[in-house]
């Protein structure tokens, strides 16, 4: 009886392992789950990166994530929402705003 009870409890316990995503050159992203980690490397890793307030904004989010040029950067997203980011060299609207993207956490 004790073994059956332990087996039943183990089947009811769910362990969630967070996924990791690597930022590609494109800004097309799937929706990720809270607790997932995003890693910027490759093309984005060699550029300065910062979180901004909207899809066409150059305004940094106060206390938002940021990295310096030449680093691999990672960020865990625990709160649902849409997070916008840009390369501060090539993502600025005055330079065409080409290196920017968003991550949706739901």
Coordinates of C-alpha atoms in Angstrom, one line a residue:
X1 CA 0.0 0.0 0.0
X2 CA 2.8 2.4 0.9
X3 CA 4.5 1.8 -2.5
X4 CA 1.3 2.5 -4.3
X5 CA 0.8 5.7 -2.5
X6 CA 4.4 6.9 -3.2
X7 CA 4.0 6.0 -6.9
X8 CA 0.7 7.9 -7.0
X9 CA 2.3 11.0 -5.5
X10 CA 5.3 10.8 -7.9
X11 CA 2.9 10.8 -10.9
X12 CA 1.2 13.9 -9.6
X13 CA 4.5 15.9 -9.2
X14 CA 5.3 17.8 -12.3
X15 CA 8.9 19.0 -12.9
X16 CA 9.3 21.9 -15.3
X17 CA 12.6 22.4 -17.0
X18 CA 13.1 25.8 -18.6
X19 CA 14.0 25.9 -22.3
X20 CA 16.9 27.8 -23.8
X21 CA 16.6 29.7 -27.1
X22 CA 19.4 31.2 -29.1
X23 CA 18.8 34.5 -30.9
X24 CA 19.2 34.1 -34.6
X25 CA 20.0 36.9 -37.1
X26 CA 16.3 37.3 -37.8
X27 CA 13.9 38.9 -35.4
X28 CA 11.2 36.1 -35.9
X29 CA 10.6 34.4 -32.6
X30 CA 8.3 31.8 -31.2
X31 CA 6.5 32.5 -28.0
X32 CA 8.4 31.3 -25.0
X33 CA 7.3 30.2 -21.5
X34 CA 7.9 32.1 -18.3
X35 CA 11.3 30.9 -16.9
X36 CA 12.8 30.3 -20.3
X37 CA 16.3 31.7 -21.0
X38 CA 17.2 33.4 -24.2
X39 CA 20.9 33.5 -25.4
X40 CA 22.1 36.2 -27.8
X41 CA 25.2 34.9 -29.6
X42 CA 26.4 34.8 -33.2
X43 CA 25.5 38.0 -35.1
X44 CA 23.8 39.7 -32.1
X45 CA 26.6 38.9 -29.7
X46 CA 29.1 41.1 -31.5
X47 CA 26.8 44.1 -31.2
X48 CA 25.7 46.2 -28.1
X49 CA 22.2 45.2 -27.1
X50 CA 19.5 46.8 -25.0
X51 CA 15.8 46.4 -24.1
X52 CA 13.6 49.2 -25.5
X53 CA 10.1 50.4 -24.7
X54 CA 8.4 49.4 -28.0
X55 CA 8.9 48.0 -31.5
X56 CA 9.9 51.3 -33.0
X57 CA 11.4 52.9 -29.9
X58 CA 14.9 53.9 -29.2
X59 CA 14.1 54.5 -25.5
X60 CA 15.8 52.1 -23.2
X61 CA 13.7 50.4 -20.5
X62 CA 14.8 51.7 -17.1
X63 CA 16.5 48.6 -15.5
X64 CA 16.0 46.6 -18.6
X65 CA 18.4 44.1 -19.9
X66 CA 21.5 45.2 -21.9
X67 CA 24.9 43.8 -23.0
X68 CA 28.1 45.3 -24.4
X69 CA 29.5 44.6 -27.8
X70 CA 31.4 41.3 -28.2
X71 CA 29.7 39.3 -25.5
X72 CA 27.4 36.4 -25.4
X73 CA 24.5 37.5 -23.4
X74 CA 21.6 35.6 -21.8
X75 CA 18.4 36.7 -20.1
X76 CA 15.8 34.6 -18.3
X77 CA 12.2 35.9 -18.8
X78 CA 10.0 35.1 -15.8
X79 CA 7.1 37.5 -16.4
X80 CA 4.7 37.2 -19.3
X81 CA 4.7 40.1 -21.8
X82 CA 6.4 41.4 -24.9
X83 CA 10.1 42.4 -24.6
X84 CA 11.6 44.5 -27.4
X85 CA 15.3 44.8 -28.0
X86 CA 17.7 46.5 -30.4
X87 CA 21.3 46.7 -31.4
X88 CA 22.3 50.2 -30.4
X89 CA 24.6 50.5 -33.4
X90 CA 22.2 49.3 -36.2
X91 CA 18.8 49.2 -34.5
X92 CA 18.4 52.9 -34.0
X93 CA 15.6 54.3 -36.1
X94 CA 17.9 57.1 -37.4
X95 CA 20.1 54.3 -39.0
X96 CA 17.1 52.3 -40.4
X97 CA 16.3 50.3 -37.3
X98 CA 17.3 47.0 -38.9
X99 CA 18.7 45.1 -36.0
X100 CA 15.8 44.9 -33.5
X101 CA 13.3 42.2 -32.4
X102 CA 10.9 41.1 -29.8
X103 CA 10.4 38.2 -27.5
X104 CA 6.9 37.2 -26.4
X105 CA 6.6 35.4 -23.0
X106 CA 3.2 33.7 -22.4

